[in-house]
Amino acid sequence: MTPLVLIAESDAETADGLDASLRREGFRTALASDGQAALDLQDSLKPDLIFLGVDLPVRDGWDVLGEVRRRGETPVFMLASQGREAGRLQALRIGADDYLIQPLTPVEAAARAHAILRRTLGAQKAKVLRVGPLEVQLENYLAAVILHEGRRRLDLTLTEFRILAHMARTPLRVFSRADIMQACFPNQDVLERTIDSHVSHLRRKLETSGASGLLRNVRGVGYRLEPET
């Protein structure tokens, strides 16, 4: 999906200029003219990047930056007027990704947005695996089945999570029991029937959460994940 950029800026001319330049570059945008509105949109829309003005009404940029950082790791570019260069260190300490002095040319704004999203979205993709309705968050040891009716978190043991994550890295590949043993039980003596037991429990949990048919047996060989069932 096209990245979404939240522009939180009280100066209408600055906000409109950023909005136009980012849209020309293919980004989706949302605008907020005060700090509380920015936080509300950040919570509801989950933007991929925020351009955040320092001098926002209701809640200023520093307050908004602190709250965004408490919520997560969304990249934030602080926007400051000329003469406010001294705020750079404070912005970086609180957690801004950069501190930009106005006027910011449209070309520079778009280039910076592209550069940081290449890094952050690429890192996110490496940490989150998706196979059909299945989502596996490698860093958080979380897995969920995402269906039209909602998101259902899987209550997995550590061993079940390791097996699922190992298979999700290369969907459609057939994994033998030996493959799973080597990847998920290094330096341990594990019987094949133990692997079968873990996979059976894992399949049951997937099916109960609505992902019936995702984890399949391949007779005489092993197991695989099939995204299309």
Coordinates of C-alpha atoms in Angstrom, one line a residue:
M1 CA 0.0 0.0 0.0
T2 CA 1.2 3.6 -0.7
P3 CA 2.8 5.1 2.3
L4 CA 0.8 7.6 4.3
V5 CA 2.4 10.8 5.6
L6 CA 0.8 12.9 8.3
I7 CA 1.5 16.6 8.0
A8 CA 1.0 18.4 11.4
E9 CA 1.6 22.1 10.7
S10 CA -0.3 25.2 11.8
D11 CA 1.0 27.4 9.0
A12 CA -1.4 26.7 6.1
E13 CA 1.0 27.7 3.4
T14 CA 3.7 25.4 4.6
A15 CA 1.2 22.5 5.1
D16 CA -0.3 23.0 1.7
G17 CA 3.1 23.1 0.0
L18 CA 4.2 19.9 1.7
D19 CA 0.9 18.2 0.9
A20 CA 1.1 19.1 -2.8
S21 CA 4.7 18.0 -3.2
L22 CA 4.3 14.7 -1.4
R23 CA 1.1 13.9 -3.3
R24 CA 3.0 14.5 -6.6
E25 CA 5.6 12.0 -5.4
G26 CA 2.8 9.4 -4.9
F27 CA 2.3 9.6 -1.2
R28 CA -1.0 9.6 0.6
T29 CA -1.3 12.5 3.0
A30 CA -3.4 13.6 6.0
L31 CA -3.3 17.1 7.6
A32 CA -3.6 18.4 11.1
S33 CA -3.4 22.0 12.2
D34 CA -3.0 21.5 15.9
G35 CA -1.2 19.0 18.2
Q36 CA -4.2 17.2 19.6
A37 CA -5.6 16.6 16.1
A38 CA -2.2 15.3 15.1
L39 CA -2.2 12.7 17.9
D40 CA -5.8 11.7 17.1
L41 CA -4.9 11.1 13.5
Q42 CA -1.7 9.3 14.4
D43 CA -3.8 7.0 16.6
S44 CA -6.5 6.3 14.1
L45 CA -4.6 6.3 10.8
K46 CA -1.2 4.9 11.8
P47 CA 0.8 7.0 9.3
D48 CA 4.2 5.7 8.1
L49 CA 5.8 9.1 8.6
I50 CA 5.0 12.4 10.4
F51 CA 6.1 15.9 9.4
L52 CA 5.6 17.7 12.7
G53 CA 5.7 21.5 13.3
V54 CA 7.3 22.8 16.5
D55 CA 4.8 25.7 17.0
L56 CA 1.5 23.8 17.1
P57 CA -1.5 25.1 19.0
V58 CA -3.4 23.1 21.7
R59 CA -0.4 20.7 22.2
D60 CA 2.9 21.9 20.8
G61 CA 5.3 19.8 18.7
W62 CA 7.5 18.8 21.6
D63 CA 4.5 17.4 23.5
V64 CA 3.3 15.6 20.4
L65 CA 6.8 14.2 19.6
G66 CA 7.0 12.8 23.2
E67 CA 3.6 11.1 22.9
V68 CA 4.3 9.6 19.5
R69 CA 7.5 8.1 20.8
R70 CA 5.7 6.6 23.8
R71 CA 3.3 5.0 21.3
G72 CA 5.9 3.5 19.0
E73 CA 8.6 4.1 16.4
T74 CA 6.8 6.1 13.7
P75 CA 9.5 8.3 11.9
V76 CA 9.1 12.0 12.7
F77 CA 10.6 15.0 11.0
M78 CA 10.4 18.1 13.1
L79 CA 9.7 21.3 11.2
A80 CA 11.1 24.6 12.7
S81 CA 11.2 28.1 11.4
Q82 CA 14.5 30.0 10.9
G83 CA 16.0 31.1 14.1
R84 CA 15.0 27.9 15.9
E85 CA 18.1 25.9 15.0
A86 CA 18.9 25.5 18.8
G87 CA 16.1 23.1 19.1
R88 CA 17.8 20.4 17.0
L89 CA 19.5 18.7 20.0
Q90 CA 16.3 18.6 22.0
A91 CA 14.4 17.1 19.1
L92 CA 16.9 14.3 18.6
R93 CA 17.0 13.6 22.3
I94 CA 13.3 13.2 22.5
G95 CA 13.3 10.9 19.5
A96 CA 12.9 12.9 16.2
D97 CA 14.5 11.4 13.2
D98 CA 15.5 14.8 11.9
Y99 CA 15.1 18.5 12.6
L100 CA 14.4 20.5 9.4
I101 CA 14.6 24.3 9.1
Q102 CA 12.0 26.1 7.0
P103 CA 11.7 27.0 4.2
L104 CA 12.0 23.4 3.1
T105 CA 11.8 22.9 -0.6
P106 CA 9.3 20.4 -2.0
V107 CA 12.0 18.4 -3.7
E108 CA 14.0 18.1 -0.4
A109 CA 10.9 17.1 1.6
A110 CA 9.9 14.4 -0.9
A111 CA 13.5 13.1 -1.1
R112 CA 13.8 12.9 2.7
A113 CA 10.5 11.1 2.9
H114 CA 11.5 8.5 0.3
A115 CA 14.9 8.0 2.0
I116 CA 13.6 7.3 5.5
L117 CA 10.7 5.1 4.4
R118 CA 13.0 2.9 2.3
R119 CA 14.8 2.2 5.6
T120 CA 11.9 1.9 8.0
L121 CA 9.5 0.0 5.8
G122 CA 12.3 -2.3 4.7
A123 CA 13.1 -3.1 8.3
Q124 CA 9.5 -3.7 9.1
K125 CA 9.1 -6.1 6.2
A126 CA 12.1 -8.0 7.4
K127 CA 10.6 -8.4 10.9
V128 CA 7.0 -9.3 9.9
L129 CA 6.2 -12.3 7.8
R130 CA 2.8 -12.7 6.0
V131 CA 1.5 -15.9 4.5
G132 CA -2.1 -15.7 3.4
P133 CA -4.1 -14.7 6.5
L134 CA -1.2 -15.4 8.8
E135 CA 1.1 -12.6 10.3
V136 CA 4.2 -13.5 12.2
Q137 CA 6.0 -10.8 14.1
L138 CA 9.6 -12.1 14.5
E139 CA 10.8 -9.5 16.9
N140 CA 7.8 -9.7 19.3
Y141 CA 7.3 -13.4 19.1
L142 CA 3.6 -12.8 18.1
A143 CA 1.5 -14.5 15.5
A144 CA -2.1 -13.8 14.4
V145 CA -4.6 -14.8 11.8
I146 CA -6.2 -11.7 10.1
L147 CA -9.6 -12.3 8.5
H148 CA -12.4 -10.0 7.4
E149 CA -14.1 -10.3 10.8
G150 CA -11.0 -9.3 12.7
R151 CA -7.5 -10.2 14.0
R152 CA -7.2 -13.4 16.1
R153 CA -3.9 -13.7 18.0
L154 CA -2.5 -17.2 18.2
D155 CA -1.6 -18.5 21.7
L156 CA 1.6 -20.4 20.8
T157 CA 4.3 -22.1 22.8
L158 CA 7.9 -20.9 22.0
T159 CA 8.5 -24.2 20.1
E160 CA 5.3 -23.8 18.0
F161 CA 6.3 -20.2 17.3
R162 CA 9.7 -21.2 16.1
I163 CA 8.3 -23.9 13.8
L164 CA 5.7 -21.5 12.4
A165 CA 8.2 -18.7 11.8
H166 CA 10.7 -21.1 10.2
M167 CA 8.1 -22.3 7.7
A168 CA 6.7 -18.8 7.1
R169 CA 10.0 -17.5 5.8
T170 CA 9.7 -19.7 2.7
P171 CA 6.0 -20.5 2.1
L172 CA 5.2 -23.4 -0.2
R173 CA 8.6 -25.0 0.5
V174 CA 8.2 -28.6 1.9
F175 CA 10.0 -29.0 5.2
S176 CA 11.1 -32.4 6.2
R177 CA 11.1 -33.3 9.9
A178 CA 14.9 -33.2 9.7
D179 CA 14.7 -29.6 8.4
I180 CA 12.5 -28.6 11.3
M181 CA 14.7 -30.4 13.9
Q182 CA 17.9 -28.7 12.6
A183 CA 16.4 -25.2 12.5
C184 CA 14.2 -25.3 15.7
F185 CA 16.0 -27.8 17.9
P186 CA 19.7 -27.2 17.4
N187 CA 21.9 -29.5 19.4
Q188 CA 19.0 -31.4 20.8
D189 CA 17.9 -35.0 20.4
V190 CA 14.3 -34.9 19.2
L191 CA 12.2 -37.7 17.9
E192 CA 10.3 -37.4 14.7
R193 CA 7.0 -38.0 16.6
T194 CA 7.8 -35.0 18.8
I195 CA 7.9 -32.8 15.6
D196 CA 4.6 -34.3 14.5
S197 CA 3.1 -33.6 17.9
H198 CA 4.2 -29.9 17.8
V199 CA 2.9 -29.5 14.2
S200 CA -0.4 -31.1 15.1
H201 CA -0.9 -28.7 18.0
L202 CA 0.1 -25.8 15.7
R203 CA -2.3 -26.9 13.0
R204 CA -5.2 -27.1 15.5
K205 CA -4.6 -23.6 16.7
L206 CA -4.4 -22.2 13.2
E207 CA -7.7 -24.0 12.3
T208 CA -9.4 -22.8 15.4
S209 CA -8.4 -19.2 14.5
G210 CA -9.9 -19.5 11.0
A211 CA -6.8 -20.5 9.0
S212 CA -8.0 -24.0 8.1
G213 CA -5.8 -25.6 5.4
L214 CA -2.8 -23.3 5.8
L215 CA -0.5 -25.9 7.3
R216 CA -0.6 -29.1 5.2
N217 CA 1.0 -32.5 5.3
V218 CA 3.0 -33.6 2.3
R219 CA 2.8 -37.4 2.4
G220 CA 6.1 -39.1 2.9
V221 CA 8.0 -35.8 3.0
G222 CA 6.9 -33.4 5.7
Y223 CA 4.9 -30.1 5.9
R224 CA 4.4 -26.8 4.1
L225 CA 2.4 -23.6 4.4
E226 CA 0.1 -22.9 1.5
P227 CA -1.0 -19.2 1.4
E228 CA -3.9 -20.0 -1.0
T229 CA -6.4 -22.5 0.5

